[in-house]
Coordinates of C-alpha atoms in Angstrom, one line a residue:
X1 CA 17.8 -28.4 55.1
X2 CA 20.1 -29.1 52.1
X3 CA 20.2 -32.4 50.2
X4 CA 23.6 -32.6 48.2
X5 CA 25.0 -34.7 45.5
X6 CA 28.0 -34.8 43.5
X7 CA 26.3 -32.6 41.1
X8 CA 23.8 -29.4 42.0
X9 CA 22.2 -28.7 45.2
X10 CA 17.9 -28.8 46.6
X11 CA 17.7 -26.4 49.4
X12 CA 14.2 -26.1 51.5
X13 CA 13.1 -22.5 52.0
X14 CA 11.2 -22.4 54.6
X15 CA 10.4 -18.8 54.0
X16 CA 8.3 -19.8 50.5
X17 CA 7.5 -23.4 52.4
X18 CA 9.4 -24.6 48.8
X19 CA 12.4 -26.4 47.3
X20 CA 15.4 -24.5 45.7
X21 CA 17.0 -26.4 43.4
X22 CA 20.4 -24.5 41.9
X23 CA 23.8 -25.8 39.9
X24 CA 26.9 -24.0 38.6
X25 CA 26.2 -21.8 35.6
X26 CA 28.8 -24.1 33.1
X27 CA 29.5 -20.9 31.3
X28 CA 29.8 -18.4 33.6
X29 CA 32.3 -19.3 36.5
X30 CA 30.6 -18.3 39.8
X31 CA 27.0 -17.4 38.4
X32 CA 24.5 -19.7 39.9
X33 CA 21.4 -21.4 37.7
X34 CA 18.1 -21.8 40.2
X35 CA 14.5 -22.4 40.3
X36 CA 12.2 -23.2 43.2
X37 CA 9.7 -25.9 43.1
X38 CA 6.6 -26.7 45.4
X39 CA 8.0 -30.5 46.2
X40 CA 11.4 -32.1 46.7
X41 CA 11.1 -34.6 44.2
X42 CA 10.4 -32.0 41.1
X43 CA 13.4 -29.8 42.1
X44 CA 15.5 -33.0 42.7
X45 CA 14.1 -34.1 38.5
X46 CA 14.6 -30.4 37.2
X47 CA 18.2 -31.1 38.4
X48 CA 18.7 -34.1 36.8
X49 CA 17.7 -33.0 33.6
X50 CA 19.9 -29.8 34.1
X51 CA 22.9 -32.0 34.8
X52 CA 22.3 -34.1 31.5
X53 CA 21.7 -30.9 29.5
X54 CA 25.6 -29.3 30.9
X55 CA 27.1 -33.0 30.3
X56 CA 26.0 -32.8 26.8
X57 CA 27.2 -29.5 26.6
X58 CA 30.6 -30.0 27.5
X59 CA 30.9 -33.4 25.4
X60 CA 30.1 -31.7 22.7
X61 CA 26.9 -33.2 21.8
X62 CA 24.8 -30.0 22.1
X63 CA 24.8 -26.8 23.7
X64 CA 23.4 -25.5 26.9
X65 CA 21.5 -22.3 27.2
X66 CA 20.0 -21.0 30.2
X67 CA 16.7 -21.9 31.2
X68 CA 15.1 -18.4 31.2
X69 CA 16.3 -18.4 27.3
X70 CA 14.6 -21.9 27.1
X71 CA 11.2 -20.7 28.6
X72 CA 11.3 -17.8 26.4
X73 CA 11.7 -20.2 23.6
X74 CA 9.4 -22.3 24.3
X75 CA 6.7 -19.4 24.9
X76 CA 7.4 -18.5 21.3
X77 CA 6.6 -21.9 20.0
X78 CA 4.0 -22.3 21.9
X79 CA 2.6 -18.6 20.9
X80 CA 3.1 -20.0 17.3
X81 CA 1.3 -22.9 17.8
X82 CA -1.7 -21.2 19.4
X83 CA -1.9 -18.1 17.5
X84 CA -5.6 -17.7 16.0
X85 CA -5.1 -15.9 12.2
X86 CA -8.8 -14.4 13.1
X87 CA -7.2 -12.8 17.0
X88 CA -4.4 -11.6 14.9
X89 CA -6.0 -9.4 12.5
X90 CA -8.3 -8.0 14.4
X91 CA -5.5 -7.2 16.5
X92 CA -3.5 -5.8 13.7
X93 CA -6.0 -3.6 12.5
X94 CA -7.0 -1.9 15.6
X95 CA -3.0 -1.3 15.8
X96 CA -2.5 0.0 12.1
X97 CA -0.3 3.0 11.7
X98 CA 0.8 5.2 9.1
X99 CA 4.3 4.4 8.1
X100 CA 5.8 7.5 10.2
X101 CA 3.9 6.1 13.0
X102 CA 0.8 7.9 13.2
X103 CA -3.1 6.9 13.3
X104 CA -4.6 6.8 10.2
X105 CA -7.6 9.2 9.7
X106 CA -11.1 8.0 10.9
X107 CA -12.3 7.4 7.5
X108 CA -9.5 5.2 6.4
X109 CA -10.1 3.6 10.1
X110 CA -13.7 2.9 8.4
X111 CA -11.8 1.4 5.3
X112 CA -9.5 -0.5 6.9
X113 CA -12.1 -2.7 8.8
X114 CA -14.8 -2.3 5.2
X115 CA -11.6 -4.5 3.9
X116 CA -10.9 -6.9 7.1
X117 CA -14.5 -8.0 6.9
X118 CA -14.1 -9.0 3.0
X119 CA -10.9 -11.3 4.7
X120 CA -13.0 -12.6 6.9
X121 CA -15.4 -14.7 4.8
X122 CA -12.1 -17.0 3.9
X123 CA -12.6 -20.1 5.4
X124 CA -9.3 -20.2 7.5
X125 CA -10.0 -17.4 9.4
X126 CA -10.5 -19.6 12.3
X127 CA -7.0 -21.6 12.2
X128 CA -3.6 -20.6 13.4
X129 CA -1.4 -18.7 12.2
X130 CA 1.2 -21.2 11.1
X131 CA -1.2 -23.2 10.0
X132 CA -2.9 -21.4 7.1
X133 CA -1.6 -22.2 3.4
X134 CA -1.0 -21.5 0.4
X135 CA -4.3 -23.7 -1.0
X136 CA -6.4 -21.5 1.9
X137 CA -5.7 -18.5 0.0
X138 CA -6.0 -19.6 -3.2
X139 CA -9.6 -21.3 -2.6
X140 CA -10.6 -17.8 -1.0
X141 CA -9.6 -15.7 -3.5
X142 CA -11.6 -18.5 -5.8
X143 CA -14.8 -17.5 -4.1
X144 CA -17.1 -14.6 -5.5
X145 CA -16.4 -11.1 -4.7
X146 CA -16.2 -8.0 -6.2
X147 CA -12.7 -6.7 -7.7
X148 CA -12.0 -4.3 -5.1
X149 CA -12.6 -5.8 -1.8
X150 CA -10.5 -8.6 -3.0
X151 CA -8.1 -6.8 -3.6
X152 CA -8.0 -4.5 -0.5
X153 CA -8.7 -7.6 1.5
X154 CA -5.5 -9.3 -0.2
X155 CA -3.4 -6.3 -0.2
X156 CA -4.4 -6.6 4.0
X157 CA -3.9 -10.1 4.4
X158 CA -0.4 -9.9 2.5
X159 CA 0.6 -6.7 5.7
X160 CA -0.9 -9.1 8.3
X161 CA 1.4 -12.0 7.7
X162 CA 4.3 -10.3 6.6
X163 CA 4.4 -9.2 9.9
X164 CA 3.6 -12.4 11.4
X165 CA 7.0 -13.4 9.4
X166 CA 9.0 -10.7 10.7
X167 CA 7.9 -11.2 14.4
X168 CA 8.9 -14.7 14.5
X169 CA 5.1 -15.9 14.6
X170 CA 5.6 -18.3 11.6
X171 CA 8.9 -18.8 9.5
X172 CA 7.9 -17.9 6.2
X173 CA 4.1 -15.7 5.0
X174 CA 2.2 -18.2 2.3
X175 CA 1.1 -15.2 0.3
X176 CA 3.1 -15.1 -2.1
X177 CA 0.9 -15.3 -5.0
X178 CA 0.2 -12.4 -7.5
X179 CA -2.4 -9.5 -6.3
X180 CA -5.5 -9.8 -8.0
X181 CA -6.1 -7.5 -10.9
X182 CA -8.2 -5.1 -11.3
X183 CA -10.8 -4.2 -14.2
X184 CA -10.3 -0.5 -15.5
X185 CA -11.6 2.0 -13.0
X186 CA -15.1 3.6 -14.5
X187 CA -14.5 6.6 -12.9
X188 CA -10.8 6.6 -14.9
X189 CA -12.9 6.5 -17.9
X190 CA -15.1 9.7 -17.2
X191 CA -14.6 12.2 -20.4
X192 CA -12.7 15.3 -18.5
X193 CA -15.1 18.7 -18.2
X194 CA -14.8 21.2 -21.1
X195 CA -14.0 25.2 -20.6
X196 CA -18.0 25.5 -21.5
X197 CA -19.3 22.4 -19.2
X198 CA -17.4 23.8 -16.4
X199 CA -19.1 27.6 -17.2
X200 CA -22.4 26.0 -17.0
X201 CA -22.1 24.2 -13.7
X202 CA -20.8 27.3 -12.5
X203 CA -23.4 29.2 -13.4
X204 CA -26.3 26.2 -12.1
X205 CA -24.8 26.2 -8.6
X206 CA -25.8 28.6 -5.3
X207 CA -23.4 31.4 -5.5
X208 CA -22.1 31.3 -2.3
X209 CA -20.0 27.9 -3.3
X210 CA -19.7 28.0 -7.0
X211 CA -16.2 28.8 -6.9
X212 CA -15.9 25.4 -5.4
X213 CA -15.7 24.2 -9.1
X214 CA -12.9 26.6 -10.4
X215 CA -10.6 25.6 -7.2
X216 CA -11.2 21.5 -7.8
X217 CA -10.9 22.3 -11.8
X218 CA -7.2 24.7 -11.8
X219 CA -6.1 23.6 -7.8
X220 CA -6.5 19.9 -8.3
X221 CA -8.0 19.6 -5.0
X222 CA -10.3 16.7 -3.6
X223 CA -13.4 18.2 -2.3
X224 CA -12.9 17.5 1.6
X225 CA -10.2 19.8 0.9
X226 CA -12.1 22.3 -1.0
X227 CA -14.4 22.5 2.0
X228 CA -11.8 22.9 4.4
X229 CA -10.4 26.2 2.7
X230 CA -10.1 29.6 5.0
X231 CA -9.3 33.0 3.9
X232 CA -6.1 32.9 5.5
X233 CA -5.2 29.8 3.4
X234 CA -4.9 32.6 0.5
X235 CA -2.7 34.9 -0.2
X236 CA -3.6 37.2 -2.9
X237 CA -0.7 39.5 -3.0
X238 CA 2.1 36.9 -3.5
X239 CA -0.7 34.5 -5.6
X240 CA 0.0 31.6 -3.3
X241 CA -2.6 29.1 -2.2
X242 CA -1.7 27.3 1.0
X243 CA -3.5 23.9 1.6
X244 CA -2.9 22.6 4.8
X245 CA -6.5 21.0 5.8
X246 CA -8.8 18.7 4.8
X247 CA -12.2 18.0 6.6
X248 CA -13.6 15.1 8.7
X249 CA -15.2 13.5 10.8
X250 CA -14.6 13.2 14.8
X251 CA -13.3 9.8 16.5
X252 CA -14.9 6.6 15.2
X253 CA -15.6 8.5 12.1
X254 CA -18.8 9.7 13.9
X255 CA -19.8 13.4 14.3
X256 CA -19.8 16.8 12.9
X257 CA -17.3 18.0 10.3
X258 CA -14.2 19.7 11.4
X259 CA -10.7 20.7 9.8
X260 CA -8.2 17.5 10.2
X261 CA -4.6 17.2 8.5
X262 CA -4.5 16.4 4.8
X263 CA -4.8 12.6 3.4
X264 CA -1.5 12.6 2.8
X265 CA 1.8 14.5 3.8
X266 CA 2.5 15.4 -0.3
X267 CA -1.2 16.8 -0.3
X268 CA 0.0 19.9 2.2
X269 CA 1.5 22.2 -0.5
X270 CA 1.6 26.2 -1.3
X271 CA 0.2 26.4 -4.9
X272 CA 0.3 29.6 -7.6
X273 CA -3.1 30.9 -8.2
X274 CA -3.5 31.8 -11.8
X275 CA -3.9 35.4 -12.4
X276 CA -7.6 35.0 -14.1
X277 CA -8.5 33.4 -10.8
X278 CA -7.8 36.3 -8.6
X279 CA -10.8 38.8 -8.8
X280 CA -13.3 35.7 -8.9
X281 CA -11.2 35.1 -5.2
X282 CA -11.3 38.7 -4.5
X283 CA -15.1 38.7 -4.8
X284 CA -16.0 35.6 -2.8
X285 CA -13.5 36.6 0.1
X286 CA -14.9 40.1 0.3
X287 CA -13.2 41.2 2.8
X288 CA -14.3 38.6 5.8
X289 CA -12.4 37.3 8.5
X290 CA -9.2 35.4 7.9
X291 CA -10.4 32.4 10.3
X292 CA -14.2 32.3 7.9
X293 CA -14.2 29.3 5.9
X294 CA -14.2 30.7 2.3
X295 CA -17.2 28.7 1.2
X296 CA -19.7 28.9 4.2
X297 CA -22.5 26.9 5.3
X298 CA -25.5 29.0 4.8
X299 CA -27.1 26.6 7.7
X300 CA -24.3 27.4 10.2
X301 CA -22.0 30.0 9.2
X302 CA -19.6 27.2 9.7
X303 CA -17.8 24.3 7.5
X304 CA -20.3 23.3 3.9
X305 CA -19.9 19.6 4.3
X306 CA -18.2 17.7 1.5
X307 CA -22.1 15.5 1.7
X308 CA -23.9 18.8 0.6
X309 CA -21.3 20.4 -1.7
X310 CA -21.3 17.3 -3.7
X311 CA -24.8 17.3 -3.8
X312 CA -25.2 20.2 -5.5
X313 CA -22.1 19.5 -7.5
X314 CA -24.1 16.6 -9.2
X315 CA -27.2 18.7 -9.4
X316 CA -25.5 21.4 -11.7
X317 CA -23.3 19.0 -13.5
X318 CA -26.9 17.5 -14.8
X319 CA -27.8 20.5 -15.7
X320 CA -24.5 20.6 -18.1
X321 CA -25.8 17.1 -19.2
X322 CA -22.9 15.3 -17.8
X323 CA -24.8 13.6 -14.6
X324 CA -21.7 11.2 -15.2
X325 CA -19.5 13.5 -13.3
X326 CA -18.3 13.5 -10.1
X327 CA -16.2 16.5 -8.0
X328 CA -13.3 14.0 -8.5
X329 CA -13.4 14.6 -12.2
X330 CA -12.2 18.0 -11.8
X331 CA -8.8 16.7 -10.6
X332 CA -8.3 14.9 -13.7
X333 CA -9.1 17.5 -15.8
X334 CA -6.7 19.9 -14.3
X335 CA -3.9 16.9 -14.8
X336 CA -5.5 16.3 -18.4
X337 CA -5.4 20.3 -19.6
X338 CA -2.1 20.2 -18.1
X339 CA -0.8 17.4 -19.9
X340 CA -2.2 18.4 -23.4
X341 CA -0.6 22.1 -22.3
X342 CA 3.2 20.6 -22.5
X343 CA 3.7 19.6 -18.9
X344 CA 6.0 17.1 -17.9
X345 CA 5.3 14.1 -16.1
X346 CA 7.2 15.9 -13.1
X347 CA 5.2 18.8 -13.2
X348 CA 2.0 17.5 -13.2
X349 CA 2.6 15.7 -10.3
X350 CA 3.9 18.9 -8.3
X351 CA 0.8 20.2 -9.6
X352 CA -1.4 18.0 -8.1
X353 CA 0.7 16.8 -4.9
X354 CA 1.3 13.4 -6.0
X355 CA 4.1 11.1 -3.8
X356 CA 4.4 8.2 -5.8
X357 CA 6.5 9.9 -8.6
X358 CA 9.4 7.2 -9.7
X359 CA 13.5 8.0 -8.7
X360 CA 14.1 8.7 -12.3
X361 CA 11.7 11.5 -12.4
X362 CA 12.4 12.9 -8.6
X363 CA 16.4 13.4 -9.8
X364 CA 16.0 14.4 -13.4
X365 CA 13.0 16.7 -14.1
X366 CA 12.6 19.6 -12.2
X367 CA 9.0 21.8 -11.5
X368 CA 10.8 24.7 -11.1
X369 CA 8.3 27.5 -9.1
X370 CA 8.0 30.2 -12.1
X371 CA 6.9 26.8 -14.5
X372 CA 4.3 25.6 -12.1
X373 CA 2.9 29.6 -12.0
X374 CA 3.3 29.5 -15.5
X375 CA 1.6 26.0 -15.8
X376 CA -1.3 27.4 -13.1
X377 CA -1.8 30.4 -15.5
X378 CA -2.0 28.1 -18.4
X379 CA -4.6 25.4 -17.5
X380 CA -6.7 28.4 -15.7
X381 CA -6.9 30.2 -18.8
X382 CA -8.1 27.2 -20.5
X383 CA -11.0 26.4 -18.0
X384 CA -12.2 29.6 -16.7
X385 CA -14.9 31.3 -18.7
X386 CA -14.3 33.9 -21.7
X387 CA -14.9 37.4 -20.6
X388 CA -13.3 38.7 -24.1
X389 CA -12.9 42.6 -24.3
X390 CA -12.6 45.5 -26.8
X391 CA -9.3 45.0 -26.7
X392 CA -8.8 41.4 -26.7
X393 CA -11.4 41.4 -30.0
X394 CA -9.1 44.3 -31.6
X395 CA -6.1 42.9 -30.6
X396 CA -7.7 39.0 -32.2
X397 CA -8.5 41.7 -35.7
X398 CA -5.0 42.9 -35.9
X399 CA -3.0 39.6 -36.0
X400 CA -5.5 37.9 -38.4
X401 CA -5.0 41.0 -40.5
X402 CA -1.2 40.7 -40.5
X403 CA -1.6 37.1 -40.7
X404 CA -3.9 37.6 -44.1
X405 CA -1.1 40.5 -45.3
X406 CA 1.6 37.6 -44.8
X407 CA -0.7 34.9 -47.1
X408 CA -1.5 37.2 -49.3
X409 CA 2.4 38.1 -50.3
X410 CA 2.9 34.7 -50.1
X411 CA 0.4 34.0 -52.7
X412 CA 1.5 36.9 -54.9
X413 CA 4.9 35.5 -54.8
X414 CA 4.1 32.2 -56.0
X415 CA 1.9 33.7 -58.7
X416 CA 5.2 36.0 -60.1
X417 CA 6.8 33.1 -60.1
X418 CA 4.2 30.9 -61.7
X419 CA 3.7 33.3 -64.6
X420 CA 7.7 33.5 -64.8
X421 CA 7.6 30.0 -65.6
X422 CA 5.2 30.4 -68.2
X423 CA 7.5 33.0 -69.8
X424 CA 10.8 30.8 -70.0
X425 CA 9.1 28.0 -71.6

């Protein structure tokens, strides 16, 4: 049964038991616009308002668009409108990606939600999106909490609605206030290890990983990634270091250690190893398997964990009375020696795998291979211990000899020509 009208058309189905109600698409000659409806006098209203829509359309006094492209609309707005800031950023953390699209590591998972609970003590937490201002933020960052967490939780509330913005969820992000600052990091203000206070927390540390301070010291290397070293990362006959590992834990950052990739992609890098490194390397190698780990768990045989290597980091670094210092000290005094050994800005951050380096410095400064080797060989020779021979002491005799020969006819020529002076007057 069909009921027509000048305008549009209701047909019953009697397959669905339901009315069709259907119209010329206005903009598409001999495309059909439908829906189906349970009763005859919705499909018969949906028409009505259809026909009012297409009148306006062609007098000008709006524009028609298909129903489908309405619902979807509609959907949207109403998705606005409902969206809970709280359901989104729980949602947005479990979905966080690296920025080539991979999962972050299971520690940084661990960070990641450390920093959504700080964001969700703010008080808005429980409105919608669209609905959170300017004022929310500002009385939340008002509220007392440690430097850090405020600023991670900003940093992660600023990502969250900046992709609200971009997705359409609300038309423009209300944080757009300055990040919070942050007070001067203490451990940036740790005093760098000298050649003798490295020697002695050498010496104070179990000699199957004391070498672990020498590679953090002339590598620059974190200490997950110190731990995650193999024989076959080295290769003593060309001098190269390859680091390609750091260790972690399992999914859910639960479980036993195990070799996962580097924090970042810059940290995977083939660095020189210094020439006065090379028998200490020899010795602690000693001719094991290249897949051993090259500091060993006495426990397992297996991976030392970065837990108990740091213990006993801090254990001998008291012993050198400087309980202040952490493993992560040695990184900035291998960029600090290199520095106050003539490296450039460039070239220190080759040297320690740093991606952050500005455009100027990427096009104009150059860490050529043979000045990093150099450089290697450099800050090496200023941390590693003395081991002075004959030679080296004769060799030290003879230049301070020549050196006194050279002062000594200096200061015979200037007494010539002081008693000339006397002579002329």
């Amino acid at each position: 049964m069909r009921t027509k009208n000048s305008w549009g058309s209701v047909i019953y189905d009697k397959t669905r038991n339901a009315y069709r109600a259907r119209y010329q698409n206005p903009h598409k000659p001999g495309s059909v616009v439908q829906r189906v409806f349970s009763d005859k006098l919705t499909a018969q209203g949906w028409l009505a308002t259809e026909k009012q829509l297409v009148e306006a359309d062609k007098a000008g006094l709006g524009t028609w668009t298909h129903p489908s492209e309405r619902e979807a609309q509609q959907k949207a707005k109403n998705e606005r409108n409902n969206t809970v800031f709280k359901d989104y950023a729980v949602e947005y953390v479990a979905n966080w990606r690296r920025k080539d699209g991979q999962p972050f590591a299971e520690a940084t998972k661990r960070k990641h939600r450390e920093y959504l609970d700080h964001l969700m003590t703010a008080s808005f937490i429980n409105k919608t999106l669209a609905s959170v201002t300017e004022a929310d933020i500002y009385k939340w960052l008002d509220t007392p909490m440690n430097a850090t967490p405020r600023l991670r939780a900003y940093q992660l509330l600023k990502d969250i609605m900046k992709k609200a913005e971009r997705t359409g969820l609300i038309e423009r992000s209300p944080v757009i206030m300055k990040a919070p600052k942050l007070p001067k990091s203490k451990q940036a203000q740790i005093p760098v290890a000298t050649r003798e206070e490295l020697e002695t927390i050498y010496a104070s540390m179990p000699e199957y990983c004391r070498i672990a301070v020498y590679l953090g010291a002339c590598f620059d290397l974190r200490i997950n990634e110190v731990c995650a070293l193999q024989i076959k990362d080295f290769d003593l006959r060309h001098k190269v270091l390859h680091v390609r590992h750091s260790i972690g834990k399992g999914e859910g950052d639960r479980g036993y250690r195990r070799l996962k990739a580097t924090k970042t992609t810059s940290s995977m890098a083939d660095l020189s190893i210094p020439d006065a490194l090379i028998s200490m390397l020899m010795e602690q190698i000693d001719k094991r398997d290249d897949d051993r780990m090259l500091i060993e768990s006495p426990k397992t045989g297996g991976i030392l964990s970065d837990v108990a290597l740091r213990r006993l980091f801090n254990l001998a670094a008291a012993k050198a009375n400087r309980s202040d210092m952490h493993f992560h000290t040695l990184r900035a005094t291998a960029i600090d020696t290199a520095i106050h050994q003539g490296a450039t800005l460039r070239e220190t951050m080759a040297l320690g795998r740093h991606d952050d380096e500005k455009t100027s410095v990427e096009r104009y400064q150059r860490a050529s291979p043979e000045r990093l080797r150099e450089l290697s060989n450099t800050v090496a020779t200023s941390l590693l211990p003395l081991h002075r021979t004959r030679e080296d002491v004769e060799s030290e005799v003879a230049e301070t000899r020549e050196r006194l020969a050279r002062l000594e006819s200096e200061l015979a020529a200037l007494n010539e020509r002081d008693g000339q002076e006397i002579l002329h007057r």
